[in-house]
mmCIF file of C-alpha atoms in Angstrom:
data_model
loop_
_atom_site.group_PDB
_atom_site.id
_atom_site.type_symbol
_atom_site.label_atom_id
_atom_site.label_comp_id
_atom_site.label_asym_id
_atom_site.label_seq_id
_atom_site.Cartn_x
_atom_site.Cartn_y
_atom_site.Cartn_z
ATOM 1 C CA UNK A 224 -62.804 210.439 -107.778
ATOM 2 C CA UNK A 225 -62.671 207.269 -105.055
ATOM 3 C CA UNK A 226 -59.378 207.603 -102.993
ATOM 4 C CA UNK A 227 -57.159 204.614 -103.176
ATOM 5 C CA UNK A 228 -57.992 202.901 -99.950
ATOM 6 C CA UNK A 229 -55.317 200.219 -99.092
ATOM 7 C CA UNK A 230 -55.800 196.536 -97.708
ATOM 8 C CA UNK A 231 -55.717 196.531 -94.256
ATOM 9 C CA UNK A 232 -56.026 192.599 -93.671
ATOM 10 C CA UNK A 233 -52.994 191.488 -91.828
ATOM 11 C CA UNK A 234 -51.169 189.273 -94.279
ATOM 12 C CA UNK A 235 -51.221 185.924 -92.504
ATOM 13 C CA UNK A 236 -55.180 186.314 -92.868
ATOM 14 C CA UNK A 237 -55.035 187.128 -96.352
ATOM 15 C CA UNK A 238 -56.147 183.480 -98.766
ATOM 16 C CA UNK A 239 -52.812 182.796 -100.536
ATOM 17 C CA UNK A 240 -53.570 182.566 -104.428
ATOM 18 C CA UNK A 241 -54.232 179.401 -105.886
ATOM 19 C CA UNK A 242 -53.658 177.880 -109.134
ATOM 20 C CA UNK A 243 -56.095 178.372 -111.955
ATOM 21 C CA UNK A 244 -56.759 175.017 -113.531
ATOM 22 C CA UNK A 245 -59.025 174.363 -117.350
ATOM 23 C CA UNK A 246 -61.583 172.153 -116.549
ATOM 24 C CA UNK A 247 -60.927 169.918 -119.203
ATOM 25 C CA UNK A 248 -62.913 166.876 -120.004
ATOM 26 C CA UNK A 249 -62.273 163.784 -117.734
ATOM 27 C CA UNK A 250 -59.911 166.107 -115.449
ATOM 28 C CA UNK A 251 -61.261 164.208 -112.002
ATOM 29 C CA UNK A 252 -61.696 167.228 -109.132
ATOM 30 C CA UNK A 253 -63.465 167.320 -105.795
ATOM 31 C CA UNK A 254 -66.268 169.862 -104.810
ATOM 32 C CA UNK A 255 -64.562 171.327 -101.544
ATOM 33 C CA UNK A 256 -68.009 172.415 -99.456
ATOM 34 C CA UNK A 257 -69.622 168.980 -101.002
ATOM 35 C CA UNK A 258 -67.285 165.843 -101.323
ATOM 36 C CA UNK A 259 -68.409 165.586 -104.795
ATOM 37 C CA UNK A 260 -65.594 163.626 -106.596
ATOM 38 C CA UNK A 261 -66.081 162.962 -110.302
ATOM 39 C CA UNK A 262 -64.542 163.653 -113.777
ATOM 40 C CA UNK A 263 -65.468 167.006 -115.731
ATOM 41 C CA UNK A 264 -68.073 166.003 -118.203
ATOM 42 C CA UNK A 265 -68.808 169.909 -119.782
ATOM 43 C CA UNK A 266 -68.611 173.555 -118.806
ATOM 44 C CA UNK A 267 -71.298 175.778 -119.108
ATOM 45 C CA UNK A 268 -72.107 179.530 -119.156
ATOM 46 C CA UNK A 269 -74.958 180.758 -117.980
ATOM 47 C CA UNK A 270 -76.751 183.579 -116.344
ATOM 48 C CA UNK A 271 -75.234 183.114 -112.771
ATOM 49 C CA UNK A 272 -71.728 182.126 -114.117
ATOM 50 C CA UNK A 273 -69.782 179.950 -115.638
ATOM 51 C CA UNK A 274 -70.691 175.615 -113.885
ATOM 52 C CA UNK A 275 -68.750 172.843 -114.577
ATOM 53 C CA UNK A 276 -70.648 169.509 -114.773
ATOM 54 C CA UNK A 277 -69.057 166.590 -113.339
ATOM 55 C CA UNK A 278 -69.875 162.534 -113.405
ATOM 56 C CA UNK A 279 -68.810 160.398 -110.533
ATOM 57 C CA UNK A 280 -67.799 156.838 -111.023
ATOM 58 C CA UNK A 281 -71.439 155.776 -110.946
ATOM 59 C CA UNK A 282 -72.672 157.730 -113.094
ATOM 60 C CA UNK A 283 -74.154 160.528 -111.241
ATOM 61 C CA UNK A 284 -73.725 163.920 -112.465
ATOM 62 C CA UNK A 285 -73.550 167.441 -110.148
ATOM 63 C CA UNK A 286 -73.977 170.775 -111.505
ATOM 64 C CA UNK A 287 -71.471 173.473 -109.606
ATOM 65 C CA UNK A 288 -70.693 177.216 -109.860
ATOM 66 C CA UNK A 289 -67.084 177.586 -110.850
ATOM 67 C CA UNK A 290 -66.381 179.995 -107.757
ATOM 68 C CA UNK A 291 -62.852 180.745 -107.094
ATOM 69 C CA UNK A 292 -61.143 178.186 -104.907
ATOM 70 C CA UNK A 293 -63.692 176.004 -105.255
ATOM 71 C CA UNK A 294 -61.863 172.348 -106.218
ATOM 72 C CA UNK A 295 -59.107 170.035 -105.411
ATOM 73 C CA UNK A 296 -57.398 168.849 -107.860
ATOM 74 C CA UNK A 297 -55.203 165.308 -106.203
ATOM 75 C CA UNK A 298 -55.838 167.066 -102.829
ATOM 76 C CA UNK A 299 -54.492 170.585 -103.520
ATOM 77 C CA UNK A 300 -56.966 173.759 -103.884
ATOM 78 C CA UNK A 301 -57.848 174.966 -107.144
ATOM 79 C CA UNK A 302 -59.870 177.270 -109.388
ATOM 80 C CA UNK A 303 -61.358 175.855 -112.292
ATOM 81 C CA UNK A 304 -61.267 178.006 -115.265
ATOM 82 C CA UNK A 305 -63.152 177.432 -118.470
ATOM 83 C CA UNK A 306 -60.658 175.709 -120.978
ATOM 84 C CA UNK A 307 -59.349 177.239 -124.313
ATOM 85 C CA UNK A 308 -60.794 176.269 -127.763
ATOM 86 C CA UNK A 309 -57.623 176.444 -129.606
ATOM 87 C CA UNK A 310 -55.223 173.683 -129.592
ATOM 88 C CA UNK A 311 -55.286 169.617 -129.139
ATOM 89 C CA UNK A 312 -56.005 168.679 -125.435
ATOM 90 C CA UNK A 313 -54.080 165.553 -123.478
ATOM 91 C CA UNK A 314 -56.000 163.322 -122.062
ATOM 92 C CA UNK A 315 -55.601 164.075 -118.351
ATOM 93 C CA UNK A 316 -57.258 160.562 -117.421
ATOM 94 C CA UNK A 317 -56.478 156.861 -118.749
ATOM 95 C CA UNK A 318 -59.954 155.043 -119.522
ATOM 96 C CA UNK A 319 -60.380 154.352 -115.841
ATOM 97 C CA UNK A 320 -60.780 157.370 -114.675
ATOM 98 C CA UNK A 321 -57.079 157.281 -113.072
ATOM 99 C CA UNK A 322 -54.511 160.009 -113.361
ATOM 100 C CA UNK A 323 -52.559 159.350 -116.746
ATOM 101 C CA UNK A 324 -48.848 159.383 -116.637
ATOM 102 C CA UNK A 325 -47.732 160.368 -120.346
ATOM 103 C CA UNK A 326 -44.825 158.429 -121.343
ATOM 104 C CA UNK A 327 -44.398 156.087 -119.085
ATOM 105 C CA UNK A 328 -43.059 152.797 -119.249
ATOM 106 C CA UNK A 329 -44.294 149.038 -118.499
ATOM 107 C CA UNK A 330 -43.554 147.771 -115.312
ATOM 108 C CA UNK A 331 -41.461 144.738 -115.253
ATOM 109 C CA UNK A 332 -44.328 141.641 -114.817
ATOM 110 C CA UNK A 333 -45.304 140.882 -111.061
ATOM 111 C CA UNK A 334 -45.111 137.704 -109.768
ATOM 112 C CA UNK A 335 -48.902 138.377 -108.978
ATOM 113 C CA UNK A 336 -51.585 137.797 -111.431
ATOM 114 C CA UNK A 337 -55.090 138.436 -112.288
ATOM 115 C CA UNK A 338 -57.541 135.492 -113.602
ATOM 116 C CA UNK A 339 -60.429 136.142 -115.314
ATOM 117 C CA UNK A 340 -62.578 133.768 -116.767
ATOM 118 C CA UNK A 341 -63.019 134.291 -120.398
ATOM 119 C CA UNK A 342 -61.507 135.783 -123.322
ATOM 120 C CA UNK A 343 -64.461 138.183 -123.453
ATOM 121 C CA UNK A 344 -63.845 139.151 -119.602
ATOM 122 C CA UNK A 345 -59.974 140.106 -120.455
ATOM 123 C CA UNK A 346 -60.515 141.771 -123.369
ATOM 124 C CA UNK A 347 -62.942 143.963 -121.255
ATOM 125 C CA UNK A 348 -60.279 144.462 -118.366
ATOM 126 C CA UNK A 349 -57.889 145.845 -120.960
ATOM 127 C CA UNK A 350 -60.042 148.108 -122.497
ATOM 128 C CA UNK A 351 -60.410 150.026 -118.940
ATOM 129 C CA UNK A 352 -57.985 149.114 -117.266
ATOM 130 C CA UNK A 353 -54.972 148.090 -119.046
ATOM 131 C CA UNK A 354 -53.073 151.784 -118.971
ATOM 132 C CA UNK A 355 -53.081 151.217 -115.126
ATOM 133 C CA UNK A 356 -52.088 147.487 -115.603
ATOM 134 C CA UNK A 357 -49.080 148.022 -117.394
ATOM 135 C CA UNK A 358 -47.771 150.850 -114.981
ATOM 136 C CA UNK A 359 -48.016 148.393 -112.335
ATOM 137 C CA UNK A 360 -46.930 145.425 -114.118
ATOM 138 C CA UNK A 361 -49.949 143.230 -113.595
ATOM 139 C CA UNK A 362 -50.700 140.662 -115.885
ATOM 140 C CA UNK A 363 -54.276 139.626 -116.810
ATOM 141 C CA UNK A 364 -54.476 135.793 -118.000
ATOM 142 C CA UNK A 365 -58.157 134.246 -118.674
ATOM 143 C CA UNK A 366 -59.041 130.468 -117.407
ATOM 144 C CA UNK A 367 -61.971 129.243 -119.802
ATOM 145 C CA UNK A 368 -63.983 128.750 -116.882
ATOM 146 C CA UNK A 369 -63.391 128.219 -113.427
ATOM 147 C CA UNK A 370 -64.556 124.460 -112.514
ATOM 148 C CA UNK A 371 -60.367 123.804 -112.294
ATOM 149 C CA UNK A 372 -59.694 126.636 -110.211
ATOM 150 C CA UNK A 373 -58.362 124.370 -107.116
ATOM 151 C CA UNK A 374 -56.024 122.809 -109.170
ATOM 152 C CA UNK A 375 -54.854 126.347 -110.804
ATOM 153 C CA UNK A 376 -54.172 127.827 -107.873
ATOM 154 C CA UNK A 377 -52.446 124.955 -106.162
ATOM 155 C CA UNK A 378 -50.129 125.217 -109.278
ATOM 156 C CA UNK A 379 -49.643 128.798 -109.268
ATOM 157 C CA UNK A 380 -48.417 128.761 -105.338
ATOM 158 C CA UNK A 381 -49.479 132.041 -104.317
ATOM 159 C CA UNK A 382 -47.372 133.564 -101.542
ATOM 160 C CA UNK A 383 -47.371 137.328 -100.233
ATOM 161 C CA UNK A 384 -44.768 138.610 -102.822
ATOM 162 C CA UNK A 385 -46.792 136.745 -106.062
ATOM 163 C CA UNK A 386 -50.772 137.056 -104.543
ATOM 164 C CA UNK A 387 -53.433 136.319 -107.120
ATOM 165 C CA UNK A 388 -56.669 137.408 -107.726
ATOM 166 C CA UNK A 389 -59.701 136.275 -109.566
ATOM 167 C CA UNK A 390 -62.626 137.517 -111.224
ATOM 168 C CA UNK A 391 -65.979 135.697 -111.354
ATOM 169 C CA UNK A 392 -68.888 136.125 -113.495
ATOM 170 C CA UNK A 393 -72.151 135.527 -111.791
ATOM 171 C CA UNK A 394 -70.377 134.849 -108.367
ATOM 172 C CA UNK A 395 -73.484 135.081 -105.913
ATOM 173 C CA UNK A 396 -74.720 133.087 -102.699
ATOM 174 C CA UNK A 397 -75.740 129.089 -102.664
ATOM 175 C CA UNK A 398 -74.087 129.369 -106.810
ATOM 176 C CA UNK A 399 -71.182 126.844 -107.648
ATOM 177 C CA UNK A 400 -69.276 129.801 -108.199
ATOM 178 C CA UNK A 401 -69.430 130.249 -104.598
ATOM 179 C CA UNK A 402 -68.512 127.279 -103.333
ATOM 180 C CA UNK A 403 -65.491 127.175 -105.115
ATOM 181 C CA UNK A 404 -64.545 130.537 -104.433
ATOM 182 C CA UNK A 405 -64.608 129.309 -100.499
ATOM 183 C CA UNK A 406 -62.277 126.805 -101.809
ATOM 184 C CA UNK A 407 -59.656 128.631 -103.182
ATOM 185 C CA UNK A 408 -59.912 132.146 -100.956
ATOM 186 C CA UNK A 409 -57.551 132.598 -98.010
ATOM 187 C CA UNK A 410 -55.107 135.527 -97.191
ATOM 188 C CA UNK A 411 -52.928 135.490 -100.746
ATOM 189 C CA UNK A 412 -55.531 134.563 -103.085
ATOM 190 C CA UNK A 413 -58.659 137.038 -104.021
ATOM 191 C CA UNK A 414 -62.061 135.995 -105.521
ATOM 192 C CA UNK A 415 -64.613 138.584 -106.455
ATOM 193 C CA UNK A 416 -67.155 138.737 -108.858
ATOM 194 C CA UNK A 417 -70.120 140.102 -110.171
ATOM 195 C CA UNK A 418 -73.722 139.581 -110.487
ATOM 196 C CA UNK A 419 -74.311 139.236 -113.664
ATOM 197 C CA UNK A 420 -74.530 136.093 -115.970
ATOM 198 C CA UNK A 421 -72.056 137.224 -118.492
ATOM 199 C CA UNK A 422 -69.715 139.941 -118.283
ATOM 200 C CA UNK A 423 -71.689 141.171 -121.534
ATOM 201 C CA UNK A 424 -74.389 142.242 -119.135
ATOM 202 C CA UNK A 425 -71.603 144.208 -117.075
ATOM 203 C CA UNK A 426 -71.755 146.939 -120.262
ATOM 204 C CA UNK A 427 -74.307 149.528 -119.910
ATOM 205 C CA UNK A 428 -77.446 148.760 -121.832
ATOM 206 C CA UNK A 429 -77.375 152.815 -122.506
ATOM 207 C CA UNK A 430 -73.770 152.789 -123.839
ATOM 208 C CA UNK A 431 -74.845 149.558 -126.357
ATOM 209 C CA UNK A 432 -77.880 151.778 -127.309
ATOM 210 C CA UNK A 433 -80.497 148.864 -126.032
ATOM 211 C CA UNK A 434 -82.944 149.758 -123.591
ATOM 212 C CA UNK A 435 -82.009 146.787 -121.336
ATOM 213 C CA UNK A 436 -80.239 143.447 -121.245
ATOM 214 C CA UNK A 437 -83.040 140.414 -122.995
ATOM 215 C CA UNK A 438 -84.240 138.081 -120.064
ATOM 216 C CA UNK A 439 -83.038 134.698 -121.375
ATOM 217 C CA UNK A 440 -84.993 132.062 -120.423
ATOM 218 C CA UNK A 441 -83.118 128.957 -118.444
ATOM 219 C CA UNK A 442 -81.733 126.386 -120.878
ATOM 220 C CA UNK A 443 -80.832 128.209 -123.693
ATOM 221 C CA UNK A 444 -77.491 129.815 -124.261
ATOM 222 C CA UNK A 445 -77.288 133.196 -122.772
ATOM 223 C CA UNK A 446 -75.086 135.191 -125.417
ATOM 224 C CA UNK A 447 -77.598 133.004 -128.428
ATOM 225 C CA UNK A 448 -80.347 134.155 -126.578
ATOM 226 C CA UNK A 449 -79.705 137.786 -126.257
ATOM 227 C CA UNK A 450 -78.685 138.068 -130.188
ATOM 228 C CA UNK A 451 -81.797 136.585 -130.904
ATOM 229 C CA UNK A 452 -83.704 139.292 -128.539
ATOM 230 C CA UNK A 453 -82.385 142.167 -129.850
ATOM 231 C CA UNK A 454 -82.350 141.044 -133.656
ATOM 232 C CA UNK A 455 -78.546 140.658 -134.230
ATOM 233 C CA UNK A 456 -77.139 138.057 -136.352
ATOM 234 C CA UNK A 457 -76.400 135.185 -133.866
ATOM 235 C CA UNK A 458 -72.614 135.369 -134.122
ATOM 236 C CA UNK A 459 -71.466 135.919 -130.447
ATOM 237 C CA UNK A 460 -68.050 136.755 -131.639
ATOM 238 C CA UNK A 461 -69.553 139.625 -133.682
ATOM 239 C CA UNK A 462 -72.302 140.779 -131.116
ATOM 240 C CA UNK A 463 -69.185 140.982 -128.369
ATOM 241 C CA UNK A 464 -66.812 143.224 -130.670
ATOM 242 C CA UNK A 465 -70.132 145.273 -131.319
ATOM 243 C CA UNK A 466 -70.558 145.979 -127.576
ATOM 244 C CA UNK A 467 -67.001 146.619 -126.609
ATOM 245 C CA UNK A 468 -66.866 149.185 -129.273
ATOM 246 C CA UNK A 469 -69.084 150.847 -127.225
ATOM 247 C CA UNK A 470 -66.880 150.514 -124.068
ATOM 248 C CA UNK A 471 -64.659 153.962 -124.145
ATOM 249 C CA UNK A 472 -64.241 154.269 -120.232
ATOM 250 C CA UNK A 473 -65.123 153.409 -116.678
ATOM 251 C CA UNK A 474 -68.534 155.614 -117.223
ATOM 252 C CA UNK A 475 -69.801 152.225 -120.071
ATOM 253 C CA UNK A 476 -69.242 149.938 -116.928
ATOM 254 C CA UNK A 477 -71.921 148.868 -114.194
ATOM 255 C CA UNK A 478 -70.204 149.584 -110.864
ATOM 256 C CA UNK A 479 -70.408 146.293 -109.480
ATOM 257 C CA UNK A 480 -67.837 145.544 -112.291
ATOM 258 C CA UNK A 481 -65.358 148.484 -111.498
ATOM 259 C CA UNK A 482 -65.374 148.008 -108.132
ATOM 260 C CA UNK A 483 -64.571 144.355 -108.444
ATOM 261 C CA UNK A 484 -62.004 144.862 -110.410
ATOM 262 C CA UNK A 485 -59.723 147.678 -108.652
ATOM 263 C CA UNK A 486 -60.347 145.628 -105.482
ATOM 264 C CA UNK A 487 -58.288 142.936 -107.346
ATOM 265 C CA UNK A 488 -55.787 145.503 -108.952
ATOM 266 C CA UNK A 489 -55.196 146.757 -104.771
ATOM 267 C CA UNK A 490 -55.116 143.502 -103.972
ATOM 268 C CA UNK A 491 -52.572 141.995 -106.158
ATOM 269 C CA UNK A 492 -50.095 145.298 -106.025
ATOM 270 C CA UNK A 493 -49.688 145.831 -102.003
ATOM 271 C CA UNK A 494 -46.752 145.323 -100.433
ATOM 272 C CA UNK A 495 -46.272 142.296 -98.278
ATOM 273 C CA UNK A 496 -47.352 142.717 -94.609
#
């Protein structure tokens, strides 16, 4: 019989317990020997142990041993635990990939706003982002276009309490969407953009189930031109509601999109300096 032999490690060596945390789907953790931040995508068990599978915000997926104190969870050590079959889970995560806050309320509008330049490009925004939005209070308005963006800003006054910030398809050097971003930019007003012609092509071609965006050729209508391509019926109102049915989170979005777009969010929420 083995004699009780007693822990002789003086207590402030001793690793204090940590929490024990599910790793449920979309909970967002950080690898501790890696850096490796993303959102769990499934938990596995195999013949060295249980690993937890997570995505990062562009898409790339890691494979890790679920070893005791082996995460942080919002900066504080944890060990991931494989989660319980029984009962309805709460989404940990709003659709872009932030913490979600259950319950809570609307912010009172900011002065600030966020300009986008189509219908298509909004409705977009608020399928991501507009949990996150609403907690901060910032409202998303579309322009039709941005060939009177001088004007609209001019009108709109932007100051450091009410700072605006605008997002521009196919904003790249030598475009016009260039030069009148240089127009408009200085320290209270924020123009980013993307690369792509349409924000359509900001959806990934995997989460539509196509194997890629159609090449369009120049002087034909884009969003025509890629219904025709891929056989749909060419009703651009019906093609769009078929790809943002697709759109569930942050994961169906390119990152030069995401990135774009929480720049503006930080943007338009800081304090004043």
């Amino acid at each position: 019989m083995r004699s009780y032999q007693p822990d002789l490690t003086p207590p402030w060596k001793r690793s204090a317990p940590v929490p024990e945390v599910p790793a449920e789907p979309d909970l967002v953790v950080e690898e501790v020997s890696t850096g490796f931040c993303g959102a769990v995508i499934r938990c596995e068990k195999t013949a060295q142990g249980p690993t937890v599978t997570l995505e990062d915000r562009f898409g790339k997926h890691r494979v890790f041993p679920m070893e005791p104190r082996g995460f942080l969870l919002e900066g504080r050590l944890v060990t991931l635990v494989r989660p319980s079959a029984a009962g309805p889970v709460r989404p940990t995560r709003t659709a872009s990939g932030s913490v979600a806050v259950p319950g809570a309320r609307a912010r009172v509008a900011r002065a600030g706003r966020i300009y986008v330049e189509g219908r298509h490009d909004a409705e977009l925004v608020e399928r991501v982002w507009g949990d996150d939005l609403r907690i901060e209070g910032v409202v998303v308005e579309y322009l039709e276009g941005i060939d009177d963006l001088p004007a609209i800003v001019r009108e709109f006054s932007p100051g450091p309490d009410a700072r605006l910030g605008v997002l521009v398809d196919h904003l790249v050097p030598g475009s016009k969407e260039s030069r009148i971003a240089d127009r408009v930019s200085d320290a209270d007003v924020l123009v980013v953009g993307h690369p792509y012609i349409d924000v359509w092509e900001a959806v990934k071609p995997s989460s539509v189930g196509i194997p890629a965006w159609p090449v369009v050729p120049r002087g034909q209508d884009w969003k025509t031109g890629v219904c025709r391509s891929l056989g749909w019926p060419e009703n651009t109102g019906a093609a769009w509601q078929r790809i943002l049915s697709t759109v569930r989170s942050y994961r169906d979005l390119e990152p030069a999109l995401l990135g774009s777009v929480e720049h503006l969010i930080d943007f338009v929420t800081a304090p004043p300096e």
